[in-house]
Amino acid sequence: MAEKITPQSEDFSRWYVDVVRHAGLADYSAVRGCMVIKPYGFAIWENIRDQLDKMIKETGHQNAYFPLFIPVSFFSREAEHVEGFAKEAAVVTHYRLRLNPDTGEIEPDPEAKLTEPLIVRPTSETIIWNTFKDWIHSWRDLPLKINQWANVVRWEMRPRLFLRTAEFLWQEGHTAHATAQEAMEEAKQMWHVYETLMRDFLAIAPYKGMKTPGERFAGAEETFTLEALMKDKKALQMGTSHFLGQNFAKAFEVMFTNKQGEREYVWATSWGVSTRLIGALIMSHGDDKGLKIPPRIAPVQVVIIPIFKSGSDEEKVLDVANSITERLRNAGIRVLLDDDNTKRPGWKYNEYELKGVPVRIALGPRDVENGVVEVARRDTLQKMQFSIDDLEEKVIELLDDIQQSMLVENERWHRENTIPVSSMNELKEVIEARKGFALAFWDGTPQDEEKLQEETGATIRCILPDDSEEGTCIVTGKKTRQKVLIALAY
RNA sequence: CGGGGCGUAGCGCAGUCCGGUUAGCGCGCCUGCCUUGGGAGCAGGAGGUCCCCGGUUCAAAUCCGGGCGCCCCGACCA
C-alpha cells in the first residue's frame, strides 16, 4: 500500500527511504547493513545488468566467476590495496559449528579453525591476479579481458539502502595488457561505456573526470570516475574505471614473454558499477510523488488502467484494454494491464506514479465510444489523448521522448548547479549554501585537499579532463590548467 | 566507531513521567453490501511473548539493573 511519502524539501533522507520501501524496491533485512532487493527493484537491476552485460561483451570481454573467499595472504600482497579494504573486511575463521555442551549454545567449533583465515571479497583483484598468473605466459595470451557479475562485502559502518550496504551486487572487469598504453585505453574505453549506459539508459549525465591521488582506488595509478549530482545537491560516484599500472602484476608476479623473447610484467585495469546505480536513479529523477524511471530500463513501460461501472461497460472496456495491451506487447513494449477491480483507478494512478512507470494509459466507456485513450506521462505529469488506431506508433514515440527529456532535464540540472568559484571564500559560500558542484582551478597538494575537506566537509570529486583554459588555483594562487569539481558527497 | 533517538498488532503511533479495569488509535488485513474518470463509504470481524533477561511490588508496557536490536546525525567507503 502506498502511504504518504515525506516531501523532498522536508527531509531528503526520509523521502529516499520512503520511496525505496513504498515503491517496493528494497527492504531492510534481519542482517544489519544488508538489504533485501524486492522483485520490482531487482527487475530494474536486471535491466541495467542485461544492458551493460551486452555492452561489455560487445567490447570484447568474457564473463567468468571467481571465488567469494580470498585467503588473507593474497589480500595482503598489494600494500595499498590491503590498507584500503582491511577496515571493512569480513573474516571467515572457522568451517564448522558445534553445540557447546556447557552453555547449550551454537558456536564455532574450536577444533575447526581454519589454518589461514579467509576474507569475503570486498573486490576481487587479488584472487583474480593470482589466477591470471597461471593464464598468462606469452604475448599471445594478451590482452586478457574478463568480467564477473558478483556480490561483494564491505562491512560498512553506516549503511544506506542501495548506496552503501554491507553486501552489494556489482560487475567487476579485470583486464591484462602488454603495454601501458593499451591498458590505459581499456580503462578509458570502459569509462565511456559506463557513460553511455548512464546517459542513454539511466538518463543521467554525470561528469567524467579523474580522481585525485587521495581519492583513488586502493592500488590504482589512475582512477576515472563518473560523478552525478543528486536532487539534494550532493554528489554521488556512480562508477569507476582504474588503470592499475603494474602494481598487481608485480604483487602476483604476472609476467609474459614478449615478441622479443623478454619477460615483462603485464599492465592491468579494473572497473565496476554496482546496485548503487539504482540509488543514483532514484535520487536523480524522483519527485514528491515517487520514482521516475526512464523507459529504457523501466520494468513496466506502460500501465493500462481500465475504468468502468460494473455491468455492461465492464466487458466492453476490458475487451479494448486487452486488445491494446496485446498490440503494445507485440510492438515490443513492456506493458502491464491492471484489471484488478478491488482497487479503484485513483489508487492505481498514485501507485504507478510512485513506482515511476513512464506512461499510464487509462480508458473508460467514454474513451471506448470515441476510439481514444487518456495517456499520462510520468516525467511531466502531462495528460493527453491518443487515438487507438495508431497507438503503438504514438506510444513508442512518447517513450522515446520521455527518455530524451529526462536526460535533457538531468543535463540542465548539472549545468545549473555547477558554480564556478575563484577563491576559497567563494567555495565555502557555495558549499555552505549547498549549491551543488563548485568548479575551481586547483593546483593544491594532498595536504591542501585534506584541509579543504576539514574546513568545508566537501571533497574534490574529480579533476576534469578539459585543460583548455588557464586560471588561478584557489588555494595556492598559482597559474594552472587543472580544473576540479568540489562538492558534498555520498 | 563516537553523539542522539526509538523498540507496544503487518505498518505508523498513543499509553511509560505519576504502577492498578479486558492495553488503545489510525492505516492495512478478512467477510458482506455498495462502488470504480485522481488514494471511496457503511457494517461486522481477526490479529499482541508491550525487544530480551533479571529485580522491586499484592500488582509492571509503566519503576530499577543488565543485555540486544534498529534508525538518525558525524568520521571512513561503490
XYZ file of C-alpha atoms (C1' of nucleotides) in Angstrom:
568
model
C 0.000 0.000 0.000
C 1.251 3.417 -0.871
C 1.450 5.588 2.186
C 2.293 9.243 2.091
C 5.927 9.838 1.341
C 7.919 12.569 3.048
C 8.431 15.562 0.701
C 11.993 16.005 -0.535
C 12.123 19.535 0.785
C 11.211 18.392 4.275
C 13.736 15.585 4.685
C 15.529 14.158 1.685
C 16.854 11.085 3.501
C 13.405 10.141 4.647
C 11.999 10.795 1.188
C 14.598 8.379 -0.165
C 13.812 5.622 2.313
C 10.059 6.139 1.862
C 10.344 5.812 -1.911
C 12.597 2.768 -1.793
C 10.263 0.973 0.570
C 6.862 2.072 -0.632
C 7.695 1.575 -4.285
C 8.747 -1.970 -3.418
C 12.405 -1.696 -4.409
C 14.026 -2.992 -1.245
C 13.620 -3.630 2.448
C 15.874 -3.762 5.426
C 16.723 -7.321 6.352
C 17.316 -9.247 9.536
C 21.035 -8.719 8.999
C 22.343 -5.320 9.907
C 23.569 -3.407 6.890
C 22.162 -5.902 4.414
C 19.060 -5.336 2.347
C 16.523 -7.476 0.590
C 16.133 -6.388 -3.008
C 12.468 -6.916 -3.834
C 11.158 -8.053 -7.220
C 10.482 -4.582 -8.592
C 13.897 -3.310 -7.520
C 15.576 -6.410 -8.840
C 13.785 -6.045 -12.169
C 15.394 -2.613 -12.544
C 18.769 -4.133 -11.719
C 18.212 -6.898 -14.260
C 17.513 -4.353 -16.975
C 20.622 -2.343 -16.128
C 22.654 -5.532 -15.866
C 21.430 -7.006 -19.139
C 22.183 -3.835 -20.989
C 25.631 -3.398 -19.517
C 26.431 -7.075 -19.981
C 25.698 -6.675 -23.658
C 27.988 -3.666 -23.873
C 30.755 -5.454 -22.002
C 30.590 -8.367 -24.409
C 30.439 -6.076 -27.417
C 33.749 -4.582 -26.330
C 35.402 -7.978 -26.325
C 35.133 -9.122 -22.728
C 34.100 -12.521 -21.448
C 32.284 -13.359 -18.257
C 33.788 -15.697 -15.676
C 33.360 -16.366 -11.987
C 35.906 -16.304 -9.166
C 35.606 -17.411 -5.529
C 33.757 -15.483 -2.863
C 36.544 -16.228 -0.389
C 40.038 -14.869 -0.553
C 42.964 -16.086 1.567
C 44.199 -13.265 3.774
C 47.716 -13.788 2.456
C 46.584 -12.960 -1.119
C 44.820 -9.934 0.089
C 47.887 -8.533 1.803
C 50.143 -8.823 -1.238
C 49.435 -5.327 -2.547
C 50.199 -2.857 0.237
C 47.833 -0.017 -0.639
C 45.097 -2.422 -1.521
C 45.074 -4.055 1.947
C 45.196 -0.698 3.621
C 42.193 0.436 1.632
C 39.972 -2.504 2.437
C 41.241 -4.010 5.716
C 38.977 -1.831 7.860
C 35.838 -3.283 6.349
C 36.741 -6.897 5.688
C 34.512 -9.739 6.864
C 36.706 -12.618 8.008
C 35.938 -16.336 7.989
C 37.868 -18.189 10.669
C 36.008 -21.494 11.150
C 34.421 -24.089 8.924
C 32.093 -25.769 11.391
C 29.755 -25.071 14.277
C 29.191 -27.144 17.340
C 26.788 -27.267 20.244
C 28.664 -26.172 23.329
C 27.939 -28.888 25.930
C 28.292 -26.403 28.830
C 26.301 -23.420 27.610
C 23.994 -25.274 25.228
C 24.749 -22.674 22.594
C 25.792 -22.979 18.977
C 29.309 -21.659 18.485
C 32.237 -22.002 16.085
C 33.891 -25.328 16.765
C 37.319 -24.548 18.280
C 38.577 -27.718 16.654
C 37.565 -26.424 13.237
C 39.681 -23.346 12.996
C 40.987 -22.545 9.503
C 44.766 -22.610 9.335
C 44.544 -19.455 7.247
C 41.560 -17.139 7.650
C 39.614 -16.203 4.534
C 38.101 -12.855 3.839
C 34.857 -12.396 1.989
C 35.803 -10.489 -1.178
C 35.415 -6.722 -0.961
C 36.639 -6.759 -4.601
C 38.440 -9.494 -6.482
C 41.719 -8.098 -7.783
C 43.847 -10.363 -5.623
C 42.176 -13.696 -6.300
C 41.895 -12.828 -9.970
C 45.508 -11.792 -10.346
C 46.595 -14.904 -8.537
C 44.672 -16.796 -11.217
C 45.826 -14.654 -14.140
C 49.345 -15.635 -13.234
C 48.554 -19.124 -14.472
C 46.666 -17.945 -17.535
C 49.259 -15.577 -18.896
C 52.618 -16.719 -20.245
C 53.055 -15.242 -23.689
C 52.184 -12.077 -25.570
C 49.738 -14.376 -27.389
C 47.684 -14.639 -24.174
C 47.126 -10.893 -24.152
C 45.018 -8.937 -23.876
C 43.013 -10.901 -21.336
C 39.639 -9.267 -20.797
C 37.463 -10.763 -18.088
C 34.332 -9.589 -16.307
C 32.395 -11.076 -13.435
C 28.963 -10.389 -12.019
C 29.135 -10.953 -8.299
C 28.246 -9.941 -4.809
C 30.889 -8.329 -2.621
C 31.042 -7.481 1.058
C 32.342 -4.329 2.687
C 31.461 -4.064 6.334
C 30.098 -0.552 6.266
C 29.604 1.331 9.486
C 26.777 3.369 8.107
C 24.573 1.563 5.634
C 22.025 3.163 3.354
C 19.723 1.250 1.020
C 21.378 0.760 -2.413
C 24.012 3.426 -1.729
C 26.056 1.681 0.891
C 25.178 -1.757 2.170
C 27.409 -4.410 3.694
C 26.733 -6.696 0.758
C 26.034 -5.435 -2.729
C 25.812 -6.675 -6.294
C 28.082 -5.412 -8.988
C 30.147 -6.186 -12.018
C 33.915 -6.068 -11.897
C 36.027 -6.111 -15.017
C 39.669 -7.166 -14.863
C 41.984 -6.964 -17.808
C 45.641 -7.584 -18.557
C 47.588 -5.951 -21.376
C 51.025 -5.989 -22.929
C 51.532 -2.246 -22.811
C 50.697 0.629 -20.521
C 49.114 2.475 -23.378
C 46.763 -0.357 -24.222
C 45.718 -0.742 -20.575
C 45.107 2.984 -20.322
C 42.942 2.841 -23.440
C 40.977 -0.039 -21.964
C 40.346 1.857 -18.731
C 39.138 4.837 -20.713
C 37.022 2.739 -23.020
C 35.081 1.224 -20.131
C 34.721 4.673 -18.613
C 32.995 5.698 -21.860
C 30.887 2.555 -21.847
C 29.665 3.472 -18.370
C 28.897 6.959 -19.542
C 26.829 5.578 -22.404
C 24.934 3.321 -20.011
C 24.210 6.227 -17.707
C 23.242 8.732 -20.365
C 21.359 6.550 -22.825
C 19.688 4.220 -20.368
C 19.592 5.800 -16.907
C 19.085 9.290 -18.391
C 21.769 10.651 -16.090
C 24.504 12.920 -17.425
C 27.358 12.585 -14.951
C 30.612 14.486 -15.070
C 33.600 12.472 -16.223
C 36.879 13.075 -14.519
C 39.901 11.651 -12.769
C 40.248 11.064 -9.052
C 42.908 12.921 -7.114
C 45.646 10.686 -5.651
C 43.910 10.724 -2.275
C 40.580 9.574 -3.683
C 41.941 6.891 -5.983
C 41.094 3.214 -5.709
C 43.493 1.430 -3.383
C 46.188 0.097 -5.705
C 45.373 2.190 -8.776
C 47.619 4.621 -10.626
C 44.713 6.460 -12.206
C 41.028 6.292 -11.402
C 38.461 7.518 -13.920
C 35.146 8.371 -12.339
C 31.600 9.396 -13.165
C 30.087 11.877 -10.742
C 26.469 12.938 -10.717
C 24.564 15.442 -8.652
C 21.556 14.124 -6.785
C 18.426 16.165 -6.133
C 19.656 17.164 -2.679
C 22.682 18.595 -4.473
C 25.084 16.068 -3.057
C 27.412 14.286 -5.446
C 27.379 10.544 -5.985
C 30.149 8.487 -7.513
C 28.324 6.289 -9.994
C 31.161 4.197 -11.323
C 34.919 3.981 -11.636
C 37.445 2.560 -14.056
C 41.044 2.106 -12.950
C 44.391 1.990 -14.641
C 46.305 -0.249 -12.251
C 49.725 0.031 -13.837
C 51.858 -2.975 -12.951
C 51.004 -2.948 -9.258
C 49.037 -6.183 -9.199
C 51.215 -7.812 -11.836
C 54.213 -7.241 -9.606
C 52.425 -8.310 -6.430
C 51.330 -11.570 -8.076
C 54.252 -11.963 -10.459
C 52.211 -11.988 -13.594
C 54.689 -11.869 -16.459
C 54.629 -12.639 -20.152
C 57.269 -13.228 -22.775
C 57.118 -10.537 -25.426
C 57.815 -10.897 -29.137
C 61.494 -10.228 -28.487
C 61.610 -13.119 -26.045
C 61.924 -10.854 -22.985
C 59.945 -11.323 -19.785
C 57.752 -8.349 -18.800
C 55.109 -7.559 -16.215
C 51.634 -7.070 -17.656
C 49.580 -3.890 -17.344
C 46.188 -4.000 -15.700
C 42.779 -2.358 -15.410
C 39.709 -2.926 -13.319
C 36.301 -1.275 -13.467
C 32.974 -1.628 -11.760
C 29.471 -0.368 -11.251
C 27.066 -1.630 -8.640
C 23.477 -1.646 -7.452
C 24.340 1.855 -6.269
C 23.209 2.872 -9.760
C 19.682 2.250 -8.563
C 20.257 4.758 -5.781
C 21.527 7.233 -8.356
C 18.467 6.623 -10.484
C 16.104 7.259 -7.589
C 17.839 10.424 -6.420
C 18.456 11.854 -9.888
C 14.900 11.722 -11.177
C 12.488 11.183 -8.287
C 9.977 13.745 -7.071
C 7.448 14.029 -4.260
C 5.156 11.566 -5.989
C 7.879 8.934 -6.081
C 10.137 7.354 -8.663
C 10.598 8.327 -12.279
C 12.154 5.501 -14.234
C 13.474 6.150 -17.724
C 11.595 3.975 -20.256
C 14.615 2.026 -21.452
C 15.187 0.426 -18.061
C 11.674 0.571 -16.622
C 10.379 -2.922 -15.745
C 6.952 -1.671 -16.775
C 6.961 0.962 -19.508
C 3.240 1.356 -19.884
C 0.486 0.570 -17.419
C -3.054 0.278 -18.673
C -5.882 1.097 -16.307
C -9.415 0.230 -17.382
C -12.244 2.230 -15.873
C -15.832 1.048 -15.810
C -19.006 0.847 -13.809
C -19.766 -2.780 -13.094
C -22.224 -4.247 -15.515
C -22.444 -3.746 -19.223
C -19.470 -1.366 -19.556
C -17.101 -3.836 -17.988
C -16.853 -6.235 -20.862
C -16.650 -3.538 -23.484
C -13.835 -1.653 -21.719
C -11.885 -4.807 -20.865
C -12.109 -6.007 -24.458
C -10.459 -2.872 -25.704
C -7.958 -2.840 -22.807
C -6.944 -6.398 -23.619
C -6.629 -5.686 -27.279
C -4.408 -2.624 -26.851
C -2.327 -4.468 -24.257
C -1.641 -7.181 -26.774
C -0.912 -4.723 -29.558
C 1.574 -2.796 -27.444
C 3.191 -6.003 -26.260
C 3.568 -7.163 -29.842
C 5.210 -3.847 -30.591
C 7.903 -4.759 -28.064
C 6.669 -2.584 -25.229
C 6.746 -3.812 -21.619
C 3.124 -3.294 -20.716
C 1.036 -4.148 -17.690
C -2.744 -4.297 -17.739
C -4.009 -3.659 -14.233
C -7.539 -5.001 -14.299
C -7.668 -5.681 -10.575
C -11.116 -4.386 -9.718
C -10.582 -4.400 -5.983
C -8.518 -1.223 -6.452
C -10.017 1.967 -7.773
C -8.473 3.976 -10.624
C -7.379 6.859 -8.406
C -5.496 4.466 -6.161
C -3.759 2.957 -9.154
C -2.748 6.334 -10.543
C -0.928 7.133 -7.347
C 0.567 3.675 -7.068
C 2.114 3.655 -10.536
C 3.313 7.215 -10.179
C 5.067 6.115 -7.000
C 6.592 3.222 -8.902
C 7.761 5.545 -11.648
C 6.064 3.825 -14.585
C 6.795 6.188 -17.501
C 3.429 6.038 -19.260
C -0.075 5.436 -17.983
C -2.974 4.725 -20.269
C -6.481 4.991 -18.839
C -9.590 4.088 -20.737
C -13.235 4.170 -19.759
C -16.564 3.819 -21.552
C -16.378 7.353 -22.935
C -12.954 6.685 -24.477
C -14.097 3.419 -25.967
C -17.012 5.258 -27.603
C -14.627 7.837 -29.062
C -11.862 5.425 -30.033
C -9.296 7.177 -27.830
C -7.372 6.632 -24.595
C -6.096 9.019 -21.952
C -2.306 8.996 -21.798
C -0.293 10.475 -18.945
C 3.480 10.788 -18.878
C 5.201 10.363 -15.546
C 8.090 12.747 -16.133
C 5.986 15.878 -16.722
C 2.635 14.566 -15.392
C 1.151 15.903 -18.614
C -2.054 14.268 -19.858
C -3.107 13.846 -23.459
C -5.420 11.868 -25.693
C -4.242 9.324 -28.230
C -6.326 7.701 -30.906
C -6.488 3.926 -30.533
C -5.850 3.437 -34.249
C -2.135 4.179 -34.314
C -1.479 3.725 -30.614
C 1.686 1.608 -30.956
C 3.426 4.227 -33.019
C 2.411 7.071 -30.728
C 3.425 5.235 -27.567
C 6.832 4.283 -28.929
C 7.357 7.888 -29.894
C 6.257 9.035 -26.463
C 8.576 6.593 -24.672
C 11.480 7.888 -26.750
C 10.518 11.429 -25.979
C 10.362 10.727 -22.240
C 13.759 9.040 -22.343
C 15.226 12.053 -24.128
C 13.511 14.670 -21.977
C 14.702 13.042 -18.792
C 18.285 13.199 -19.999
C 17.925 16.801 -21.120
C 16.420 17.689 -17.777
C 19.294 15.981 -15.951
C 21.842 17.797 -18.103
C 20.156 21.056 -17.245
C 20.269 20.127 -13.552
C 24.003 19.561 -13.698
C 24.612 22.717 -15.691
C 22.558 24.910 -13.382
C 24.125 23.506 -10.248
C 27.741 23.791 -11.284
C 29.047 27.071 -9.948
C 32.440 28.493 -10.873
C 34.388 29.761 -7.861
C 37.617 31.707 -7.863
C 38.554 31.811 -4.195
C 38.322 29.743 -1.032
C 35.700 32.133 0.305
C 33.515 31.710 -2.745
C 33.962 27.978 -2.487
C 32.851 27.981 1.141
C 29.798 30.029 0.271
C 28.784 27.600 -2.440
C 29.306 24.571 -0.249
C 27.601 26.052 2.796
C 24.590 27.115 0.778
C 24.594 23.587 -0.678
C 24.542 24.716 -4.237
C 25.969 21.627 -5.839
C 29.270 21.334 -7.673
C 31.819 24.100 -7.248
C 34.085 24.405 -10.265
C 37.562 25.643 -9.425
C 41.101 25.819 -10.682
C 43.205 23.643 -8.430
C 46.885 23.012 -8.080
C 46.995 22.117 -4.399
C 48.767 19.284 -2.614
C 47.117 16.284 -0.964
C 47.529 18.219 2.303
C 45.590 21.149 0.843
C 42.925 18.704 -0.189
C 42.662 17.303 3.320
C 42.392 20.766 4.731
C 39.682 21.589 2.244
C 37.647 18.655 3.486
C 38.169 19.568 7.127
C 37.100 23.140 6.588
C 34.150 22.638 4.277
C 33.125 18.994 4.575
C 33.328 18.827 0.803
C 35.769 16.827 -1.310
C 37.286 17.073 -4.733
C 35.018 14.776 -6.679
C 37.148 14.776 -9.783
C 39.682 16.537 -11.945
C 38.091 17.491 -15.249
C 39.853 16.274 -18.405
C 39.414 19.674 -20.025
C 42.624 21.699 -19.699
C 41.923 24.221 -22.414
C 41.993 27.296 -20.225
C 44.388 28.641 -17.684
C 43.328 30.074 -14.344
C 44.418 30.680 -10.780
C 44.410 27.905 -8.190
C 42.031 28.742 -5.351
C 44.488 27.621 -2.671
C 47.990 28.270 -3.967
C 47.275 31.229 -6.220
C 49.452 29.624 -8.879
C 48.546 29.528 -12.553
C 47.176 26.146 -13.577
C 45.189 24.429 -16.318
C 43.716 21.884 -13.940
C 40.040 22.299 -13.080
C 38.250 20.316 -10.377
C 34.702 19.790 -9.171
C 34.177 20.095 -5.432
C 31.023 19.013 -3.620
C 29.500 17.398 -0.600
C 29.253 13.739 -1.437
C 27.630 10.456 -0.534
C 33.493 3.794 15.847
C 31.590 8.449 18.636
C 26.729 11.512 19.660
C 21.285 11.336 19.763
C 16.651 8.767 19.392
C 13.492 4.607 19.306
C 11.809 -0.759 20.402
C 3.754 -1.735 22.249
C -0.903 -5.865 16.240
C 1.632 -6.304 9.274
C 2.879 -0.646 9.168
C 2.697 4.194 11.799
C 1.949 5.576 16.692
C -0.575 6.830 21.889
C -0.188 4.983 26.791
C 5.535 4.948 30.349
C 6.789 10.953 33.826
C 2.758 9.660 38.385
C 2.487 1.086 38.669
C -3.940 -0.609 39.378
C -10.442 -2.277 34.546
C -10.397 -6.723 29.442
C -3.567 -2.329 26.536
C -5.787 1.647 22.786
C -5.959 4.641 17.984
C -5.134 5.356 12.521
C -3.840 2.664 8.201
C -3.635 -2.212 6.315
C -5.926 -7.362 6.594
C -10.652 -10.797 6.481
C -16.341 -11.128 5.447
C -20.618 -8.785 3.353
C -23.105 -4.812 0.886
C -22.083 -0.900 -2.177
C -18.695 1.487 -5.529
C -14.994 2.394 -9.899
C -12.844 9.201 -14.863
C -7.241 11.050 -9.055
C -5.613 7.206 -2.778
C -14.493 5.743 -1.823
C -18.402 4.530 2.013
C -21.092 1.537 5.667
C -21.495 -2.783 8.870
C -19.198 -6.804 11.166
C -14.505 -9.456 12.337
C -9.454 -11.382 13.122
C -4.848 -10.013 14.874
C -0.380 -8.620 20.950
C 5.885 -13.206 24.300
C 4.141 -4.466 25.222
C 12.574 -6.215 22.366
C 15.071 -9.905 25.914
C 16.817 -11.438 30.926
C 16.731 -10.425 35.985
C 14.951 -7.478 40.251
C 11.299 -4.418 43.328
C 5.897 -4.940 44.390
C -0.309 -7.632 46.423
C 0.116 -5.824 41.278
C 4.977 -3.932 35.969
C 4.168 -1.887 28.955
C 4.944 1.646 33.155
C 9.927 1.626 38.474
C 15.358 -0.379 38.998
C 19.775 -3.199 36.877
C 21.878 -5.616 32.757
C 21.729 -7.061 27.678
C 20.176 -6.989 22.423
C 18.388 -4.682 18.060
C 17.297 -0.787 14.770
C 17.038 4.270 12.925
C 19.035 9.304 12.557
C 23.468 12.699 12.776
C 29.015 12.846 12.331
C 34.318 10.397 10.865
C 35.501 6.101 6.660
C 33.724 3.885 1.913
C 30.903 1.884 -4.548
